């Protein structure tokens, strides 16, 4: 027993560390959320639409004929009301595809379909239909091809060395090869050098630049980073987001290396198994974000009070009340 009580085990705490490129869109490009429906028919050819109309009418006629007889089905499905109904369906789909993305007609059709599908599915099948909301988030390669540049700080002390030879790019070699861009990305046209040591946020908020910055994203802080980003996006005319690709996935860092008793090791494993660490981190993040929110509210209140006092301050008499 005494020998078992003195057993120790080594514990190495390692955390994954990854990087993602962050970019921002300013002004008119900030509305990036759309509703996506998969039921639209393509391509936009006359024969396709006539075939669609024929199939609508033929399928309705065939189903009705098997249940109610041919004569009654002919009178109903070939009547003016049913033909106009099928024709309107085809015309609605056609206009939905041919009209621009920013037209009112698109949203009228969208909302109409949402209401019809929601009522039908909820009433007859007890299911609620929610259309898929899609956010336009181009890939890293697409951003490069549309004019975005990577902001970087030169690691070489010799400024005459070409960017393609700088050590900054060496850590991303594996990721560039995996994306298939290692052959052409080492070009100065895809990079914006940070010569003055400015903070990356200064590049992201610059309206004249289209810049991406690599940011370290630790899993333990990723949720808080995304929440803070959503808060910033809702308060400004700039929408920032991360490119979907994750870089440096195989990298990690060692937080601690300790020797502990076996019982303590079992306790730490139980804490990890039951998610206590995640609960603690979540509560810590919530408290930190609430503190930031209250600090911002206090700062905004102080600015409002200052602006209000300036409006009513009379410099001639040195007081808020108006001079007689």
Coordinates of C-alpha atoms in Angstrom, one line a residue:
X1 CA 0.0 0.0 0.0
X2 CA 2.7 2.4 0.9
X3 CA 4.4 1.8 -2.4
X4 CA 1.2 2.5 -4.3
X5 CA 0.6 5.7 -2.3
X6 CA 3.9 7.1 -3.6
X7 CA 3.3 6.4 -7.3
X8 CA 3.7 9.5 -9.5
X9 CA 2.9 10.1 -13.1
X10 CA 4.0 12.7 -15.5
X11 CA 1.4 15.0 -17.0
X12 CA 2.2 17.1 -20.2
X13 CA -0.4 19.7 -21.0
X14 CA -0.4 20.6 -24.7
X15 CA -2.8 22.9 -26.5
X16 CA -3.5 23.0 -30.2
X17 CA -2.7 26.4 -31.8
X18 CA -4.0 27.2 -35.2
X19 CA -4.2 30.3 -37.5
X20 CA -6.9 31.7 -39.6
X21 CA -6.9 34.7 -42.0
X22 CA -9.3 37.5 -41.1
X23 CA -10.6 40.0 -43.6
X24 CA -13.2 42.7 -43.6
X25 CA -15.7 44.2 -46.0
X26 CA -16.7 47.8 -45.8
X27 CA -19.8 49.7 -46.9
X28 CA -22.0 48.2 -49.6
X29 CA -20.5 44.7 -49.4
X30 CA -21.5 44.1 -45.8
X31 CA -24.9 42.4 -46.5
X32 CA -23.6 38.9 -47.1
X33 CA -26.5 36.8 -45.7
X34 CA -28.9 35.2 -48.2
X35 CA -31.7 32.6 -48.2
X36 CA -31.0 29.6 -50.3
X37 CA -33.6 27.4 -51.8
X38 CA -32.7 24.2 -53.7
X39 CA -36.0 23.7 -55.5
X40 CA -35.4 26.0 -58.5
X41 CA -35.1 24.6 -61.9
X42 CA -32.2 25.3 -64.3
X43 CA -31.1 26.1 -67.0
X44 CA -33.2 29.0 -68.2
X45 CA -34.4 27.5 -71.5
X46 CA -37.9 27.7 -73.1
X47 CA -38.0 23.9 -73.6
X48 CA -37.3 23.3 -69.9
X49 CA -40.1 25.5 -68.8
X50 CA -42.6 24.0 -71.2
X51 CA -41.6 20.5 -70.0
X52 CA -42.0 21.6 -66.4
X53 CA -45.5 22.9 -67.1
X54 CA -46.4 19.7 -68.9
X55 CA -45.1 17.5 -66.1
X56 CA -47.1 19.5 -63.5
X57 CA -50.3 19.1 -65.4
X58 CA -49.7 15.5 -66.4
X59 CA -48.7 14.3 -62.9
X60 CA -51.8 16.1 -61.4
X61 CA -54.0 14.5 -64.1
X62 CA -52.5 11.1 -63.6
X63 CA -53.0 11.1 -59.8
X64 CA -56.5 12.4 -60.1
X65 CA -57.5 9.9 -62.8
X66 CA -56.5 6.9 -60.6
X67 CA -58.6 8.2 -57.8
X68 CA -61.6 9.9 -59.3
X69 CA -61.8 8.6 -62.9
X70 CA -60.6 10.1 -66.2
X71 CA -63.7 12.1 -67.0
X72 CA -63.9 14.0 -63.8
X73 CA -60.1 14.5 -63.8
X74 CA -60.2 16.0 -67.3
X75 CA -62.9 18.5 -66.3
X76 CA -60.9 19.6 -63.2
X77 CA -57.2 19.4 -64.3
X78 CA -57.8 20.9 -67.7
X79 CA -60.0 23.6 -66.5
X80 CA -58.9 27.3 -66.7
X81 CA -58.3 27.6 -63.0
X82 CA -55.9 24.6 -62.8
X83 CA -54.1 25.6 -66.0
X84 CA -53.6 29.1 -64.7
X85 CA -52.4 27.8 -61.3
X86 CA -49.7 25.6 -63.0
X87 CA -48.8 28.4 -65.4
X88 CA -48.4 30.8 -62.5
X89 CA -46.1 28.4 -60.7
X90 CA -43.8 28.1 -63.7
X91 CA -43.8 31.9 -64.3
X92 CA -43.0 32.5 -60.6
X93 CA -40.0 30.2 -60.8
X94 CA -38.9 31.8 -64.0
X95 CA -39.1 35.4 -62.6
X96 CA -37.3 34.3 -59.4
X97 CA -34.3 33.1 -61.4
X98 CA -34.2 35.9 -64.1
X99 CA -34.7 38.9 -61.8
X100 CA -31.8 40.5 -60.0
X101 CA -30.8 39.6 -56.4
X102 CA -31.9 42.9 -55.0
X103 CA -35.4 43.1 -56.4
X104 CA -38.6 43.2 -54.4
X105 CA -40.1 40.4 -56.5
X106 CA -37.5 38.0 -55.2
X107 CA -38.4 38.7 -51.6
X108 CA -42.2 38.5 -52.4
X109 CA -41.7 35.0 -53.8
X110 CA -39.4 34.1 -51.0
X111 CA -41.8 35.2 -48.3
X112 CA -44.7 33.6 -50.1
X113 CA -43.0 30.3 -50.3
X114 CA -41.9 30.4 -46.7
X115 CA -45.5 31.1 -45.5
X116 CA -47.0 28.4 -47.8
X117 CA -44.5 25.8 -46.9
X118 CA -44.5 26.6 -43.2
X119 CA -48.3 26.5 -42.9
X120 CA -48.6 23.3 -45.0
X121 CA -45.8 21.4 -43.2
X122 CA -46.9 22.6 -39.8
X123 CA -50.5 21.7 -40.3
X124 CA -50.2 18.4 -42.1
X125 CA -47.0 17.0 -40.8
X126 CA -46.3 18.9 -37.6
X127 CA -42.9 19.9 -38.9
X128 CA -41.6 23.5 -39.1
X129 CA -39.7 24.4 -42.3
X130 CA -36.9 26.9 -41.9
X131 CA -35.1 28.0 -45.0
X132 CA -31.3 27.7 -45.0
X133 CA -29.5 30.9 -44.2
X134 CA -26.2 31.1 -46.0
X135 CA -23.5 33.6 -45.4
X136 CA -21.2 34.4 -48.3
X137 CA -17.7 33.4 -47.0
X138 CA -15.2 33.0 -49.9
X139 CA -12.3 30.7 -49.6
X140 CA -8.8 31.8 -48.9
X141 CA -7.8 31.3 -52.6
X142 CA -10.9 33.1 -53.8
X143 CA -10.0 36.1 -51.6
X144 CA -6.5 36.3 -53.1
X145 CA -7.9 36.1 -56.6
X146 CA -10.4 38.9 -55.9
X147 CA -7.7 41.4 -54.9
X148 CA -7.1 40.7 -51.1
X149 CA -3.5 40.8 -50.0
X150 CA -1.9 39.2 -47.0
X151 CA -0.5 41.7 -44.4
X152 CA 2.8 40.5 -43.1
X153 CA 5.8 41.8 -41.0
X154 CA 9.1 41.0 -42.6
X155 CA 11.1 38.6 -40.4
X156 CA 14.3 39.1 -42.3
X157 CA 16.4 42.1 -41.3
X158 CA 17.5 42.7 -44.9
X159 CA 14.7 44.7 -46.5
X160 CA 16.2 44.1 -50.0
X161 CA 15.4 40.3 -49.7
X162 CA 12.4 39.4 -51.9
X163 CA 9.2 38.4 -50.1
X164 CA 9.3 34.9 -51.6
X165 CA 12.5 34.3 -49.6
X166 CA 11.2 35.7 -46.3
X167 CA 10.9 33.3 -43.4
X168 CA 7.3 34.5 -42.7
X169 CA 6.0 32.2 -45.5
X170 CA 8.0 29.1 -44.4
X171 CA 5.6 28.2 -41.6
X172 CA 2.7 28.1 -44.1
X173 CA 4.5 25.9 -46.6
X174 CA 2.5 22.8 -45.8
X175 CA -0.8 24.6 -46.0
X176 CA 0.0 26.3 -49.3
X177 CA 0.9 22.9 -50.8
X178 CA -2.3 21.4 -49.5
X179 CA -4.3 24.2 -51.1
X180 CA -2.4 23.8 -54.4
X181 CA -1.1 27.4 -54.4
X182 CA 2.5 26.9 -53.4
X183 CA 3.7 27.5 -56.9
X184 CA 2.3 31.0 -57.4
X185 CA 1.6 32.6 -54.0
X186 CA 5.2 33.6 -53.3
X187 CA 4.7 36.8 -55.2
X188 CA 4.9 40.3 -54.0
X189 CA 1.5 41.1 -55.6
X190 CA -0.3 39.0 -53.0
X191 CA 1.3 40.7 -49.9
X192 CA 1.1 44.0 -48.1
X193 CA 4.2 44.7 -46.0
X194 CA 3.7 46.2 -42.6
X195 CA 6.7 48.5 -42.6
X196 CA 5.7 50.7 -39.6
X197 CA 4.7 47.9 -37.2
X198 CA 1.1 48.9 -37.2
X199 CA -1.6 46.9 -35.5
X200 CA -3.4 44.5 -37.8
X201 CA -6.8 46.1 -37.0
X202 CA -5.6 49.3 -38.7
X203 CA -5.3 47.4 -42.0
X204 CA -8.6 45.7 -41.6
X205 CA -10.5 48.9 -41.0
X206 CA -8.8 50.8 -43.8
X207 CA -11.3 51.5 -46.5
X208 CA -8.7 51.8 -49.3
X209 CA -7.1 48.4 -48.6
X210 CA -8.2 44.9 -49.1
X211 CA -6.1 43.0 -46.6
X212 CA -6.1 39.7 -44.8
X213 CA -4.3 39.2 -41.5
X214 CA -3.3 35.9 -40.0
X215 CA -4.5 35.6 -36.4
X216 CA -3.8 32.9 -33.9
X217 CA -7.0 31.1 -32.9
X218 CA -6.8 28.9 -29.8
X219 CA -9.7 26.5 -29.3
X220 CA -10.1 27.7 -25.7
X221 CA -10.7 31.3 -26.9
X222 CA -12.4 30.7 -30.2
X223 CA -16.0 31.0 -29.0
X224 CA -15.3 34.3 -27.3
X225 CA -13.5 35.6 -30.4
X226 CA -16.5 34.8 -32.6
X227 CA -18.9 36.5 -30.1
X228 CA -16.8 39.6 -29.9
X229 CA -16.6 39.7 -33.7
X230 CA -20.3 39.5 -34.0
X231 CA -20.7 42.3 -31.5
X232 CA -18.3 44.5 -33.4
X233 CA -20.0 43.7 -36.8
X234 CA -23.4 44.7 -35.5
X235 CA -22.1 48.1 -34.2
X236 CA -20.1 49.2 -37.3
X237 CA -20.4 49.5 -41.0
X238 CA -17.6 46.9 -41.4
X239 CA -18.2 43.2 -41.5
X240 CA -15.2 41.0 -40.5
X241 CA -15.0 37.3 -40.7
X242 CA -12.5 34.5 -40.9
X243 CA -11.7 32.7 -44.1
X244 CA -12.9 29.1 -43.7
X245 CA -9.4 27.4 -44.1
X246 CA -7.5 26.6 -41.0
X247 CA -3.7 26.9 -41.1
X248 CA -1.0 25.3 -38.9
X249 CA -3.4 22.5 -37.7
X250 CA -0.4 20.3 -36.7
X251 CA 1.1 22.9 -34.4
X252 CA 0.7 22.9 -30.6
X253 CA 2.4 24.4 -27.7
X254 CA 3.3 23.0 -24.3
X255 CA 1.5 24.8 -21.5
X256 CA 3.0 22.8 -18.5
X257 CA 4.9 19.6 -17.7
X258 CA 4.3 18.4 -14.1
X259 CA 4.7 15.3 -12.1
X260 CA 1.6 14.5 -10.0
X261 CA 0.3 11.6 -8.0
X262 CA -1.7 9.0 -9.8
X263 CA -4.9 10.0 -7.9
X264 CA -4.5 13.6 -9.0
X265 CA -4.1 12.4 -12.6
X266 CA -7.3 10.4 -12.3
X267 CA -9.1 13.4 -10.9
X268 CA -7.8 15.6 -13.8
X269 CA -9.0 13.0 -16.3
X270 CA -12.4 12.9 -14.7
X271 CA -12.6 16.7 -14.8
X272 CA -11.8 16.6 -18.6
X273 CA -14.2 13.7 -19.2
X274 CA -17.2 15.4 -17.6
X275 CA -16.6 18.8 -19.3
X276 CA -15.9 20.8 -16.1
X277 CA -13.1 22.7 -17.9
X278 CA -15.5 23.7 -20.7
X279 CA -18.1 24.9 -18.2
X280 CA -15.5 27.0 -16.4
X281 CA -14.2 28.5 -19.6
X282 CA -17.7 29.3 -20.8
X283 CA -18.6 31.0 -17.5
X284 CA -15.3 32.9 -17.6
X285 CA -15.9 34.1 -21.1
X286 CA -19.5 35.2 -20.3
X287 CA -18.2 37.2 -17.3
X288 CA -15.5 38.8 -19.3
X289 CA -17.9 39.7 -22.2
X290 CA -20.4 41.2 -19.7
X291 CA -17.6 43.3 -18.2
X292 CA -16.6 44.6 -21.6
X293 CA -20.3 45.3 -22.4
X294 CA -20.7 47.3 -19.1
X295 CA -17.4 49.2 -19.8
X296 CA -18.6 50.1 -23.3
X297 CA -22.0 51.3 -21.9
X298 CA -20.3 53.5 -19.3
X299 CA -18.0 55.0 -22.0
X300 CA -21.0 55.7 -24.2
X301 CA -22.9 57.3 -21.4
X302 CA -19.9 59.6 -20.6
X303 CA -19.7 60.7 -24.2
X304 CA -23.4 61.4 -24.4
X305 CA -23.2 63.5 -21.1
X306 CA -20.2 65.4 -22.5
X307 CA -22.0 66.2 -25.8
X308 CA -25.1 67.3 -23.9
X309 CA -23.2 69.6 -21.6
X310 CA -21.4 71.2 -24.6
X311 CA -24.8 72.0 -26.2
X312 CA -26.0 73.8 -23.1
X313 CA -22.8 75.4 -21.9
X314 CA -22.6 79.1 -22.3
X315 CA -19.0 80.3 -22.3
X316 CA -19.9 83.9 -21.5
X317 CA -21.3 83.2 -18.1
X318 CA -19.4 80.0 -17.4
X319 CA -22.5 78.0 -16.5
X320 CA -25.1 75.7 -18.0
X321 CA -28.0 78.0 -17.6
X322 CA -28.5 80.6 -20.3
X323 CA -27.4 84.2 -19.5
X324 CA -30.0 86.9 -19.4

